[in-house]
C-alpha positions as a printed NumPy array, in Angstrom:
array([[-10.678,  88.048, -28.708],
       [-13.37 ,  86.309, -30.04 ],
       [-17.038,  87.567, -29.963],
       [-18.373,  84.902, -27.339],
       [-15.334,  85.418, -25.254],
       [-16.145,  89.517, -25.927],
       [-20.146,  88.886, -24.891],
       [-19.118,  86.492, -21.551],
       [-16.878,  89.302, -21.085],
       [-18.988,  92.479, -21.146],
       [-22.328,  90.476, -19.255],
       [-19.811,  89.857, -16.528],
       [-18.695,  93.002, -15.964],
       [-20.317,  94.86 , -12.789],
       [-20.228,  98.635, -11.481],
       [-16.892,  98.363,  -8.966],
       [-18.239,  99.042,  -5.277],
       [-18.573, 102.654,  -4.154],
       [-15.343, 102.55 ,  -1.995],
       [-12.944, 101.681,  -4.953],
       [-14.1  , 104.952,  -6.534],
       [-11.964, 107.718,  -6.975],
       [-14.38 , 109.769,  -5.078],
       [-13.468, 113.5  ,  -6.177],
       [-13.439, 112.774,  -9.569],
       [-16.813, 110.903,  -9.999],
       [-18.489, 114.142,  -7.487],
       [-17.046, 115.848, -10.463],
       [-19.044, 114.054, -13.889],
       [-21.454, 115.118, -15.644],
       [-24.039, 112.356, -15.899],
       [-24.737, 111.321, -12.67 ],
       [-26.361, 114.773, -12.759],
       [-28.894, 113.408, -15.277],
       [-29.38 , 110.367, -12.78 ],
       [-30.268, 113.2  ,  -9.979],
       [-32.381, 114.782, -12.758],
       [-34.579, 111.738, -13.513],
       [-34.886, 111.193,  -9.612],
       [-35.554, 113.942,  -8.666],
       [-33.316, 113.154,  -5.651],
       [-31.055, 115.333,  -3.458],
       [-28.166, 112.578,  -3.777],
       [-27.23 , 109.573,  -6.055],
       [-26.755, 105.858,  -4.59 ],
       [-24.291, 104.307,  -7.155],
       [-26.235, 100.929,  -6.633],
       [-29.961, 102.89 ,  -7.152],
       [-30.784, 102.884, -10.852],
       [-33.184, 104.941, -12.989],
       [-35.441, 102.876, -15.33 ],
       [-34.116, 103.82 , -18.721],
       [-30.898, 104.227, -18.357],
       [-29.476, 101.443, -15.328],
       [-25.683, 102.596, -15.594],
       [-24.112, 105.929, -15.825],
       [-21.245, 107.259, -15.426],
       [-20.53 , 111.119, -15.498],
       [-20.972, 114.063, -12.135],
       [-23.09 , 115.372,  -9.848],
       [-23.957, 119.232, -10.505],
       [-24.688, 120.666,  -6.93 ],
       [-28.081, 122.417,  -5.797],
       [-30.174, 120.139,  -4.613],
       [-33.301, 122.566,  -4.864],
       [-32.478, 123.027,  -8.304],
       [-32.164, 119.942,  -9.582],
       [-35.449, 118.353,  -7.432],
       [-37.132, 121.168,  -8.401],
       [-36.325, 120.76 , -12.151],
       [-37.702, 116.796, -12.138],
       [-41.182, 118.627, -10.866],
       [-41.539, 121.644, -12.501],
       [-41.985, 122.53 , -16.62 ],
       [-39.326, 124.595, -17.252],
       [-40.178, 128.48 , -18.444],
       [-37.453, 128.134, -21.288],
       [-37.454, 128.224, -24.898],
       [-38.902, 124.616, -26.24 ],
       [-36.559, 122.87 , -28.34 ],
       [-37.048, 119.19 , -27.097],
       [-37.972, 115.914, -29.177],
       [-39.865, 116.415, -32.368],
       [-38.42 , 120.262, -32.706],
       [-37.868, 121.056, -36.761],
       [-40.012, 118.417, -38.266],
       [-38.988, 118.015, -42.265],
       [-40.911, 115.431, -44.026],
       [-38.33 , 116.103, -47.037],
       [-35.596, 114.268, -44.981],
       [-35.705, 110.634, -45.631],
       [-34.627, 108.708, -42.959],
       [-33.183, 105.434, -44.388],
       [-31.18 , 107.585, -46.609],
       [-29.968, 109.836, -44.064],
       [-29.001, 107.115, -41.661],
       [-26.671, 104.755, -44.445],
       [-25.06 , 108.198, -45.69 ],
       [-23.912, 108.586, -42.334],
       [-23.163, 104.973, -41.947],
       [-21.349, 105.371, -45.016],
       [-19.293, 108.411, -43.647],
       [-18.448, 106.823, -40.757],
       [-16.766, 103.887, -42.298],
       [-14.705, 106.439, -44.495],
       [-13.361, 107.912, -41.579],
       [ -9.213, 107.   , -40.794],
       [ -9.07 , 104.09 , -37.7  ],
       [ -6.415, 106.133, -35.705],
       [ -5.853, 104.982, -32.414],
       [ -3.32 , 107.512, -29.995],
       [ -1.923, 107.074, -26.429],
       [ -5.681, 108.9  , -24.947],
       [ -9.047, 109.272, -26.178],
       [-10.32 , 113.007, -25.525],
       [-14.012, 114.811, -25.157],
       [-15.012, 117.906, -24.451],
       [-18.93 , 118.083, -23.443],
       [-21.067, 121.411, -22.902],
       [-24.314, 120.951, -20.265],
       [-27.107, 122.958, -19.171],
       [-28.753, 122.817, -16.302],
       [-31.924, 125.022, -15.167],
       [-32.037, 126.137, -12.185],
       [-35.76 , 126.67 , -10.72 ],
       [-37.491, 127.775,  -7.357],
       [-38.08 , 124.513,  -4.852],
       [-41.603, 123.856,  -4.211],
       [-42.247, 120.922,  -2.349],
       [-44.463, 118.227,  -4.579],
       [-45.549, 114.953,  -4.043],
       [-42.982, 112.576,  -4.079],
       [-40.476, 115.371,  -4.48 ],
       [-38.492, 115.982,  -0.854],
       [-37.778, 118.871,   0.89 ],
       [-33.931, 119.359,   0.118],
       [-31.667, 119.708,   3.183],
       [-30.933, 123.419,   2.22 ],
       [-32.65 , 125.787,   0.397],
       [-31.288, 127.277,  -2.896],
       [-28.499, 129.7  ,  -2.192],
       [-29.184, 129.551,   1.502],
       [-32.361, 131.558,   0.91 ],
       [-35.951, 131.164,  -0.847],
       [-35.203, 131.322,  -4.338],
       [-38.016, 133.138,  -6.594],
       [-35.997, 133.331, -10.151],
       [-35.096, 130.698, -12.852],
       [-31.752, 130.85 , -14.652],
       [-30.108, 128.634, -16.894],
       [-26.327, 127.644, -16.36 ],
       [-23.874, 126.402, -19.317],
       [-20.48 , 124.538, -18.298],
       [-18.278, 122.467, -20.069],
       [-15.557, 119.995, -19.52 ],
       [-12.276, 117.867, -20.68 ],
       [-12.275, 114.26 , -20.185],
       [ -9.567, 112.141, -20.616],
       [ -9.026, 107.846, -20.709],
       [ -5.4  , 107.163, -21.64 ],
       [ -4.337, 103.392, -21.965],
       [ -1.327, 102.707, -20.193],
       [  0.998,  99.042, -19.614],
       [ -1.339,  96.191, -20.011],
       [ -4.731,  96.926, -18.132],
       [ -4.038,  99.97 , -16.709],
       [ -5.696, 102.915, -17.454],
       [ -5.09 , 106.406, -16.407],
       [ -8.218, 109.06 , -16.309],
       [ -8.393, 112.979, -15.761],
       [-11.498, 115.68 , -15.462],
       [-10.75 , 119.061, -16.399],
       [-13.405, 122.046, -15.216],
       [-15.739, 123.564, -15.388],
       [-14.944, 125.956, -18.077],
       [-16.898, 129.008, -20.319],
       [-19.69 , 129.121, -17.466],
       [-22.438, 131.128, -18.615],
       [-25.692, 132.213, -16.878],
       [-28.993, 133.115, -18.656],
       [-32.273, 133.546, -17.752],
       [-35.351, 133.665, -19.292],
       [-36.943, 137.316, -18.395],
       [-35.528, 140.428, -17.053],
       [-37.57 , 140.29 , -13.719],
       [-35.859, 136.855, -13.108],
       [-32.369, 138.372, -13.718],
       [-33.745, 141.403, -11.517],
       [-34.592, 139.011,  -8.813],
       [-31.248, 137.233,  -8.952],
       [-29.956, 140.616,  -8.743],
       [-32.005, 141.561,  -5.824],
       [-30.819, 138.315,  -4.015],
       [-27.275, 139.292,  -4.144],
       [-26.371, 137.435,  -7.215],
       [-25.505, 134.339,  -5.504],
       [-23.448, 131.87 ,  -6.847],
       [-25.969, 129.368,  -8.986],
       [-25.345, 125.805, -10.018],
       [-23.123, 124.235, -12.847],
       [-22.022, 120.776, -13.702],
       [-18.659, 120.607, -12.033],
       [-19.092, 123.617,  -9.322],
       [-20.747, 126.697,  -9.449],
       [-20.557, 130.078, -11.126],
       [-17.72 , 131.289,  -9.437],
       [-15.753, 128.031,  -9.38 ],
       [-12.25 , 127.634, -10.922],
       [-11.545, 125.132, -13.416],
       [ -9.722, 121.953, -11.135],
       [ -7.932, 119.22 , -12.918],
       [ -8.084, 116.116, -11.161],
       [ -6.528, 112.934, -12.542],
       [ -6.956, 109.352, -11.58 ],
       [ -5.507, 105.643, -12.117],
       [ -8.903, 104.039, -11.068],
       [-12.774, 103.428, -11.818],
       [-13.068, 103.048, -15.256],
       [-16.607, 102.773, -15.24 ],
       [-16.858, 105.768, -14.883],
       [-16.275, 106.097, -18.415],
       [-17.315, 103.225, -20.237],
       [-20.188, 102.96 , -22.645],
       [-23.34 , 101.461, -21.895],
       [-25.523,  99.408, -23.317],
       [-28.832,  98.606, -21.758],
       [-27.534,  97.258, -18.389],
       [-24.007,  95.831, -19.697],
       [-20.758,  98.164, -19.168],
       [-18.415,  98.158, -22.382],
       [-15.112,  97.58 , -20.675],
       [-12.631, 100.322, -22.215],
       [-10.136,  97.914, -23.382],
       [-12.78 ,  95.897, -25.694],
       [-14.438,  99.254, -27.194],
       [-12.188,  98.793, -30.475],
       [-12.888,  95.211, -30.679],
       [-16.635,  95.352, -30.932],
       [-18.014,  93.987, -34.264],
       [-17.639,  96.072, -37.171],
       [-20.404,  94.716, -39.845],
       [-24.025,  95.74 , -39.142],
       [-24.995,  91.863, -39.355],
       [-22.156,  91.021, -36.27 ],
       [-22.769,  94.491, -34.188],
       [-27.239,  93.409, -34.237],
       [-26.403,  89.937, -33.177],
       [-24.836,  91.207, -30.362],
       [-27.124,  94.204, -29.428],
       [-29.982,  91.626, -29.686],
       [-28.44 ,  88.768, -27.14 ],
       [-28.065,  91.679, -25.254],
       [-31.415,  93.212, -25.38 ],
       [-32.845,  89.612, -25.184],
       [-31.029,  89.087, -21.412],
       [-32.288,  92.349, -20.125],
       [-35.48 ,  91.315, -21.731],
       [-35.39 ,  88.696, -18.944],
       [-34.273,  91.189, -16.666],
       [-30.912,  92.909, -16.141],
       [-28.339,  94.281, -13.657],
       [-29.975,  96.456, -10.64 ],
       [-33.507,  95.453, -11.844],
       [-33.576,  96.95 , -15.145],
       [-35.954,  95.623, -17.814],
       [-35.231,  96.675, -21.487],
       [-38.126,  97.911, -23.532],
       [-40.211,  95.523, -25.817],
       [-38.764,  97.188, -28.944],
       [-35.377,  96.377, -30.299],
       [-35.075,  99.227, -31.924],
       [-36.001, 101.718, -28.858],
       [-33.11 , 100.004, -26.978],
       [-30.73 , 100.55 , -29.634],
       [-31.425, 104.052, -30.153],
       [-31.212, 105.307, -26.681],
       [-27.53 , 103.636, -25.945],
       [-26.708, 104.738, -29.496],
       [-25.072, 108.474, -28.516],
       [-22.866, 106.49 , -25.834],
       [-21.311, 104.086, -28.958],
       [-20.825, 107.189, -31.225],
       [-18.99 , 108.861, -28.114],
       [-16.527, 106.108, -27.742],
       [-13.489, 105.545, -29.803],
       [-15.155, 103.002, -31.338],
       [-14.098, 102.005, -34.613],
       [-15.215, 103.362, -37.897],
       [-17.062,  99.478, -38.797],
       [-18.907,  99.946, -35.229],
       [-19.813, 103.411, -35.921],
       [-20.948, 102.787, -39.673],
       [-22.672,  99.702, -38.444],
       [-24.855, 101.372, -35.819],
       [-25.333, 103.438, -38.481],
       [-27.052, 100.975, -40.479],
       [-29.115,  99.144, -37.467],
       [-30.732, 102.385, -36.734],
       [-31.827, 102.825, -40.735],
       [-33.403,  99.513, -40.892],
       [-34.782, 100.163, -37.574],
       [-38.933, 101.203, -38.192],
       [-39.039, 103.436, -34.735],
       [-36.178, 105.522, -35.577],
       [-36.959, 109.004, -37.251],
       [-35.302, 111.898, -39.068],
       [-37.511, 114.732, -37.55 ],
       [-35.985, 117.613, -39.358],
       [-32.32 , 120.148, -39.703],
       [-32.25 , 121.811, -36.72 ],
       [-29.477, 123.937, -34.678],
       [-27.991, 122.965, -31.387],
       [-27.69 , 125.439, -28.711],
       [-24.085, 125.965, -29.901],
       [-25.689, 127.443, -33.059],
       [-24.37 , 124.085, -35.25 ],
       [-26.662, 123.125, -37.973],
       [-27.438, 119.156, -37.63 ],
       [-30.246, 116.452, -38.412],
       [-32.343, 115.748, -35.221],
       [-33.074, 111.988, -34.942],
       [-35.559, 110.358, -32.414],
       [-37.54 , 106.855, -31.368],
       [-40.967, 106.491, -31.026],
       [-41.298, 106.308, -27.325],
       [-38.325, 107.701, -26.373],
       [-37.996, 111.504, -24.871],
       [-34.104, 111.579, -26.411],
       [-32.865, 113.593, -29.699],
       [-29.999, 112.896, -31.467],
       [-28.578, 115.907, -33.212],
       [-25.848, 114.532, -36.   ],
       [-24.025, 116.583, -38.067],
       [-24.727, 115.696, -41.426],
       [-20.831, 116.466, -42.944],
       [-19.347, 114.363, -40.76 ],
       [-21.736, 112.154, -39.321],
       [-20.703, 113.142, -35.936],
       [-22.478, 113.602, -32.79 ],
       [-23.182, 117.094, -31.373],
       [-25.53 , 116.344, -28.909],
       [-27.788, 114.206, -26.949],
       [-30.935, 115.678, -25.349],
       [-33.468, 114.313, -23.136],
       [-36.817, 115.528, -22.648],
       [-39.233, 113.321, -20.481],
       [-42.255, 116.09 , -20.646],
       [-42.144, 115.504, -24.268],
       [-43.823, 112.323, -24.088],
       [-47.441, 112.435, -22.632],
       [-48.266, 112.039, -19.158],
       [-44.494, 112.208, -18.287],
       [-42.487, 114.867, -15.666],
       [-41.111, 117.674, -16.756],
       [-36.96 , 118.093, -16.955],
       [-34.496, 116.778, -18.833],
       [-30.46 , 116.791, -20.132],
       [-29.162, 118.223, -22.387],
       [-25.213, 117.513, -23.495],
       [-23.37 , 118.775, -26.774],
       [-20.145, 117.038, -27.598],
       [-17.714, 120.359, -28.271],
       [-14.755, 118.155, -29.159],
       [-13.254, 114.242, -29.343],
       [-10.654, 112.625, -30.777],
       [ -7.21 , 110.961, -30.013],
       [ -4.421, 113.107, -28.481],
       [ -0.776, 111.844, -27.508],
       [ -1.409, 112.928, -23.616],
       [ -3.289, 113.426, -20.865],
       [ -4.025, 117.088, -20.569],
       [ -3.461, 117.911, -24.43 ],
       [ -6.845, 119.203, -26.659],
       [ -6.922, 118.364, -30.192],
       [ -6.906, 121.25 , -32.576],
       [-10.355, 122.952, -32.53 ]])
């Protein structure tokens, strides 16, 4: 395909309507959840789109309290947002093209399905009703809630290529739930409320993992860029030089400039656009050129920062990288040049709410089925 017929292609594309959904599995993803998050809304509208990001693809977590509640309310946890682990001794530029130059040394495998594994946390705080914040339809739990916890879920996702066009998806979870909180009087008052069941990404606490599989909706999975889907089949034909891959980006950037799909308007700098669709690229099977070539873009790119060597809240060492004017951290593993996690913090930029996502990326790669792990 050539790389006009691969831009006409992608601008095209559109969100399919809500009814051609498989509607079980996308109740079940984990990003919509942000989308609730940065709404602070009790329920997501497919065709209602937040400001930064206008297309997303993963679940709703349930608790409506909770998550309303955590777009209103700073969150009484330990701080380890944007800007966390500042190291002046890490040069950016240098970082960045190592990586860029890790990534290209990687093997281009391709296998019959592309596999990830993805750990979220949600907190879960008391409702109290704000401005612009509504009353949820039920309380917490069925019951006042007067503790804060913090759930941890994970799960499998699957997008196997099948005969030409078709595609076959599946969900696995959630799995490893864990429940934290941060005092002993909130635990005590959990306790005192009967422990109730509390809030994960793909159920609750006492939920069962569920594997649901589906031959429809691929948008729920694609990429995004700005406003533009990445159909799944042209992921490995993106361009794979750093001069090819910014051409794009930038037509790109310069139609949402003039205003993009469900009202979306991209940010005056390049480089801030860039950055915050970055961690969907490096989550794609995307090809080694891509990744080392996004790589590159964000090195030459003057808003983009190294802030420091941090640890994830799996306890993996990484380099945190962030955009001026952006609440999002990039954690990258600096062996590899892989992504462990994405984080958003809005309350990290002044006069912004409180809240946020955070996702680490457990495991991907290629695997010869749908419902097979690569080795861990």
């Amino acid at each position: 395909m050539k790389q006009d017929e691969l831009d006409n292609l992608i601008v095209a594309l559109k969100p399919a309507a809500v009814a051609e959904l498989a509607e079980d599995a996308y109740a079940r993803r984990a990003d919509v959840a942000q989308v609730r998050a940065r709404a602070g809304a009790s329920a997501v509208n497919p065709r209602v789109v937040p400001a930064r990001r206008p297309v997303r693809r993963l679940a709703l977590a349930g608790g409506v309290a909770a998550v309303a509640a955590v777009a209103a309310l700073a969150v009484a946890m330990p701080s380890d947002g944007p800007g966390a682990g500042h190291d002046e001794t890490l040069d950016t530029r240098t970082f960045l093209l190592a990586s860029a130059k890790t990534a290209a040394e990687q093997p281009a495998t391709r296998g019959a399905c592309w596999y990830k594994r993805t750990r979220m946390w949600q907190d879960i705080m008391p409702f109290k009703p704000r401005p612009g914040v509504p009353t949820p339809a039920r309380k917490s739990m069925g019951r006042s809630q007067n503790f804060q916890a913090r759930t941890a879920s994970s799960v499998e996702d699957w997008a196997c290529a099948q005969s030409g066009t078709r595609m076959r998806f599946g969900t696995n979870g959630p799995l490893d739930i864990k429940v934290t909180f941060p005092t002993k009087k909130d635990e005590a008052a959990w306790k005192a409320a009967g422990s109730p069941p509390l809030d994960v990404n793909d159920g609750t606490t006492v939920s069962k993992p569920r594997m649901v599989t589906y031959a429809k909706g691929s948008h729920l999975v694609n990429p995004v860029i700005g406003s533009h889907e990445i159909e799944w089949k042209t992921i490995a034909k993106l361009p794979a030089t750093d001069g090819a891959l910014e051409s794009y980006l930038r037509r790109l950037w310069q139609q949402d400039r003039r205003g993009g799909a469900h009202g979306y308007t991209a940010p005056a700098d390049f480089g801030e656009y860039v950055f915050v669709s970055a961690w969907d690229l490096f989550m794609a099977p995307t090809t080694p050129g891509t990744r080392a070539a996004l790589y590159r873009i964000l090195a030459r790119t003057p808003s983009v920062r190294v802030t420091g060597q941090v640890e994830d809240r799996l306890g993996r060492p990484g380099v945190a990288v962030t955009a001026q004017g952006t609440s999002v951290r990039l954690v990258v593993d600096r062996k590899s040049a892989q992504l462990l996690d994405f984080e958003d913090r809005p309350s990290a930029l002044p006069g912004k709410p409180a809240g946020g996502e955070y996702l680490a990326f457990e495991s991907q790669g290629w695997v010869n089925k749908l419902g097979a792990a690569p080795a861990r």
